[in-house]
Short mmCIF file of C-alpha atoms in Angstrom, two decimals:
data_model
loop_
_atom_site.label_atom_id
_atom_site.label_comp_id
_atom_site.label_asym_id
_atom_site.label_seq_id
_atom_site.Cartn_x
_atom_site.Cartn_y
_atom_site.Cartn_z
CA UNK A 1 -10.44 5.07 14.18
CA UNK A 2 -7.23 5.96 15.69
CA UNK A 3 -4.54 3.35 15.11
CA UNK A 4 -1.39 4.11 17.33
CA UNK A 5 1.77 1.88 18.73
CA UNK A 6 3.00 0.69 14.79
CA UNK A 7 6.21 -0.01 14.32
CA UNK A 8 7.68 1.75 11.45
CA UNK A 9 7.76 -1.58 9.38
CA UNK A 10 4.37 -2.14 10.22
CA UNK A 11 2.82 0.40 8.45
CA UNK A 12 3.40 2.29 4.78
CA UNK A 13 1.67 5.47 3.93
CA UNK A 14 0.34 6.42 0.05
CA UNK A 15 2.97 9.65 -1.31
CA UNK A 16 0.08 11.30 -1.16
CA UNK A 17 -1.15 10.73 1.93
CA UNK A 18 -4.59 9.42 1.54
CA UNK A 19 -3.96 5.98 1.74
CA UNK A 20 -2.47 3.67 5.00
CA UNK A 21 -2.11 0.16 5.19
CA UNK A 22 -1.10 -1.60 8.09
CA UNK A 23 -0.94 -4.66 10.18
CA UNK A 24 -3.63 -4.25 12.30
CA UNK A 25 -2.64 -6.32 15.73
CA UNK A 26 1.32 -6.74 16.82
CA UNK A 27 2.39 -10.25 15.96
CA UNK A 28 -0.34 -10.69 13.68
CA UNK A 29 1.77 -10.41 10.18
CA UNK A 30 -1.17 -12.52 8.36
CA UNK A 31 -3.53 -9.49 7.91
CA UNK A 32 -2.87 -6.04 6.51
CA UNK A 33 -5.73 -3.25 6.06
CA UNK A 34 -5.51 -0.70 3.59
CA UNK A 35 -7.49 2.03 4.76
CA UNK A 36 -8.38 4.96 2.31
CA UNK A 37 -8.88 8.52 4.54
CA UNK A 38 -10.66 10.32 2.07
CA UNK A 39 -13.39 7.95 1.75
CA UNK A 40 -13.16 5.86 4.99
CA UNK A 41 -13.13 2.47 2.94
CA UNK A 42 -11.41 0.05 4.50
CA UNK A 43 -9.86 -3.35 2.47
CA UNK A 44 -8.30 -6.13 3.81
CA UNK A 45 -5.29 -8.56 2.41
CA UNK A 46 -4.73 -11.70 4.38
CA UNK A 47 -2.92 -14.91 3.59
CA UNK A 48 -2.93 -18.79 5.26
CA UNK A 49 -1.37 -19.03 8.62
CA UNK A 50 1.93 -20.59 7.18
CA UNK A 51 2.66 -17.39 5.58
CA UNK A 52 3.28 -13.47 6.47
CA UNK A 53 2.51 -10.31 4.73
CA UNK A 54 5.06 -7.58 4.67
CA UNK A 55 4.10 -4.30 3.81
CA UNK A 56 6.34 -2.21 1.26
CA UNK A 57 4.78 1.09 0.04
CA UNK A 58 2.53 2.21 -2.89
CA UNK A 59 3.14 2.83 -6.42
CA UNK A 60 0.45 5.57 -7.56
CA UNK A 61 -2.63 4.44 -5.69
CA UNK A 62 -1.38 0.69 -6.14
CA UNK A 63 -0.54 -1.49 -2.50
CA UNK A 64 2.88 -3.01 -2.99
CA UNK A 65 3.27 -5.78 -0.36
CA UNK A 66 5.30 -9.12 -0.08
CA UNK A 67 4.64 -12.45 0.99
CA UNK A 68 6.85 -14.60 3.48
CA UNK A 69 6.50 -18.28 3.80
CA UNK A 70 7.87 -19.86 7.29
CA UNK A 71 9.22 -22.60 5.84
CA UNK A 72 11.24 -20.58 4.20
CA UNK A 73 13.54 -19.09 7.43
CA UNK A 74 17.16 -19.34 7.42
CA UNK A 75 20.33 -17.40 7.94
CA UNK A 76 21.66 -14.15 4.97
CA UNK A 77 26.04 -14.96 4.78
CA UNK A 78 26.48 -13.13 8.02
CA UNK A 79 24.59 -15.38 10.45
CA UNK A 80 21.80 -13.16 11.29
CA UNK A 81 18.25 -14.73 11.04
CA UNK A 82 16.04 -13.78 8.31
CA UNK A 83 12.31 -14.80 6.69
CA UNK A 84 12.82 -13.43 3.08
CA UNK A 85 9.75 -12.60 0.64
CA UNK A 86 9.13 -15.39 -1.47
CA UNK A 87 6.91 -12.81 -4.19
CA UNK A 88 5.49 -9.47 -4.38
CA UNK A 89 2.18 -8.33 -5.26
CA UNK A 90 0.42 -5.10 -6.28
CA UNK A 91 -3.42 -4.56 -5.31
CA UNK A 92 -5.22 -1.65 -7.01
CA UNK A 93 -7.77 -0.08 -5.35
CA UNK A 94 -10.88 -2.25 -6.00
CA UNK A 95 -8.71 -5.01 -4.33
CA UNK A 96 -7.57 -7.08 -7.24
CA UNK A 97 -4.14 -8.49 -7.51
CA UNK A 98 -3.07 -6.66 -10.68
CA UNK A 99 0.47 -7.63 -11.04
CA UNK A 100 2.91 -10.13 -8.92
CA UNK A 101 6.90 -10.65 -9.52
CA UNK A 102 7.65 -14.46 -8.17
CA UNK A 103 11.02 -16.23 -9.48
CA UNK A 104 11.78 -19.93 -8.88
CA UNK A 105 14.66 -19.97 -6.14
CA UNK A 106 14.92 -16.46 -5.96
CA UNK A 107 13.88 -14.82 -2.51
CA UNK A 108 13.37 -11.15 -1.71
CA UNK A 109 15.81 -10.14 0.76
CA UNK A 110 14.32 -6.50 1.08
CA UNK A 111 12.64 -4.60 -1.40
CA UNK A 112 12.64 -0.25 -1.35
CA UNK A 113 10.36 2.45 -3.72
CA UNK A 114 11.84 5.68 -4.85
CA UNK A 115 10.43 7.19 -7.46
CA UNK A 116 8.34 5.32 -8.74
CA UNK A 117 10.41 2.23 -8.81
CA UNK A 118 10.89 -0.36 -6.42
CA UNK A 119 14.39 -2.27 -5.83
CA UNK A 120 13.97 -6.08 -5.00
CA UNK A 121 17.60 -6.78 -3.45
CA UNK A 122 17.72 -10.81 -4.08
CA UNK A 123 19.16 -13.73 -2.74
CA UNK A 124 19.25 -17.66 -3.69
CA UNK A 125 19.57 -20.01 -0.99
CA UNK A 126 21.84 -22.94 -0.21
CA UNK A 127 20.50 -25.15 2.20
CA UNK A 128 19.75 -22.86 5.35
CA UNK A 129 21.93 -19.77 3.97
CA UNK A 130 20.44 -17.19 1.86
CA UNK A 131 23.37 -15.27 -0.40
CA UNK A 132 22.72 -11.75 -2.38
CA UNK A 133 22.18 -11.99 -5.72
CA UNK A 134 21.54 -9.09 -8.52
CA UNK A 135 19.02 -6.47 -8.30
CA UNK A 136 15.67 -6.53 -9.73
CA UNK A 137 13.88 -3.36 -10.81
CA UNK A 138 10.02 -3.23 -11.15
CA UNK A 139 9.17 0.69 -12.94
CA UNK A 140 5.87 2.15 -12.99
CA UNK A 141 5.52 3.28 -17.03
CA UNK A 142 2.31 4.86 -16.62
CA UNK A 143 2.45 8.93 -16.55
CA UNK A 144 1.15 10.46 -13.25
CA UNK A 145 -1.20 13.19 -13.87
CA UNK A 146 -0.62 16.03 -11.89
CA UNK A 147 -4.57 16.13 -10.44
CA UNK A 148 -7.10 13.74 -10.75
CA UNK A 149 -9.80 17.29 -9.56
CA UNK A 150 -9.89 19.92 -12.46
CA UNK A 151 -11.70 23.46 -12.25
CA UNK A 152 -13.32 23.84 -14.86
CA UNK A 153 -15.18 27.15 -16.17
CA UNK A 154 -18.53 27.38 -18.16
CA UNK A 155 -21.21 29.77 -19.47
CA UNK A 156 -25.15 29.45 -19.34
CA UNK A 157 -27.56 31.96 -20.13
CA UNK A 158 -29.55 31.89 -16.50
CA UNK A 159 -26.48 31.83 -14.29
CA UNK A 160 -23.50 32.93 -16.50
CA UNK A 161 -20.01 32.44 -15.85
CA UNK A 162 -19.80 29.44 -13.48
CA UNK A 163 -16.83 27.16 -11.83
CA UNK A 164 -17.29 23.30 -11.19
CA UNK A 165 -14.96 20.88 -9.97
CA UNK A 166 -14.69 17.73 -12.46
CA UNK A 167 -13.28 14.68 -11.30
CA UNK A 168 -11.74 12.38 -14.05
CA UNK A 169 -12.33 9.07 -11.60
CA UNK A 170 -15.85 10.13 -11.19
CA UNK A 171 -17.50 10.13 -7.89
CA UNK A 172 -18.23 6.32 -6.41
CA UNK A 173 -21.14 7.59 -3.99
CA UNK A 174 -22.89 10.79 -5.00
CA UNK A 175 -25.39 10.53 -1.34
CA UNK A 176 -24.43 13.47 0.58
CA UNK A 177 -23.12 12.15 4.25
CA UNK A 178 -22.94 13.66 7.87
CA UNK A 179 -19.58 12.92 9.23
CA UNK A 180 -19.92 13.15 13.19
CA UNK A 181 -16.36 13.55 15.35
CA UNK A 182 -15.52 11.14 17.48
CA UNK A 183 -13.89 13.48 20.25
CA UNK A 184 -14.92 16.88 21.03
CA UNK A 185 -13.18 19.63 22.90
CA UNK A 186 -14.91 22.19 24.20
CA UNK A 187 -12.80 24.90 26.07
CA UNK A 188 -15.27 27.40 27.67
CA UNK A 189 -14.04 30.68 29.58
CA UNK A 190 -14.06 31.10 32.78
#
């Protein structure tokens, strides 16, 4: 599937590139699909028609996305019109909701990762006017590995010295599979 025309806050890619989530139709801010390249499995977060998702970037192989509520839309101290986050919610990769920061009257304004921490900039509203409050910082504590694939080496008697790849996740689906392209070039001479 090629998915083309995303806006760049439409979209958020995995640091390491194997994972993309998106919205998958323009306007449509209900739905996002997380889409893992390596695999091809696709997963799907939506929420109630009153509400929007907002995507916002992973934390190890973890979707990091907020929720807006419409009710909620107002004006930040400037006068510009804004829809902020109402909570945020991490989704590992087997689709569970594994962690979610929500405050009572507090409202995510925007919310940034860099290294491994994300910055929720905050705000508290007063009638139709949302104002910036303090920071709130959400860290990752668990130590990244540098591979999840090891080489490893072994001896038998019948074959000797051999190399295997390991995989510490294991392997979900062990069936060997024929992956066909779905646009060929041929260029022929002439």
């Amino acid at each position: 599937a090629i998915i083309e025309g995303l806006d760049a806050d439409e979209y958020v890619i995995a640091p390491n590139g194997n994972i993309i989530a998106y919205t998958p139709e323009k306007g449509a801010n209900n739905q996002i699909n997380i889409l893992y390249l390596s695999s091809g499995k696709e997963q799907t977060v939506s929420c109630n028609n009153e509400e929007e998702l907002v995507p916002i970037g992973f934390i190890g192989n973890d979707f990091v996305y907020g929720v807006k509520n419409q009710h909620d839309r107002g004006e930040d101290i400037s006068g510009a019109k804004i829809t902020p986050m109402y909570k945020v919610e991490f989704q590992d990769k087997n689709g569970k909701v594994v962690m979610t920061y929500e405050q009572f009257n507090t409202y995510i304004l925007n919310a940034r990762i860099e290294d491994n921490m994300i910055t929720l900039d905050r705000g508290e509203k007063d009638g139709n006017t949302y104002s910036h409050m303090d920071h709130d910082y959400i860290t990752n504590n668990e130590e990244g590995s540098e591979s999840k694939v090891l080489l490893e080496s072994y001896v038998t008697e019948l074959k000797q010295s051999q190399r295997r790849l390991a995989f510490a996740d294991g392997i979900e689906d062990t069936e060997p599979k024929i992956h066909k392209a779905d646009h060929l070039t041929v260029k022929r001479k002439t």
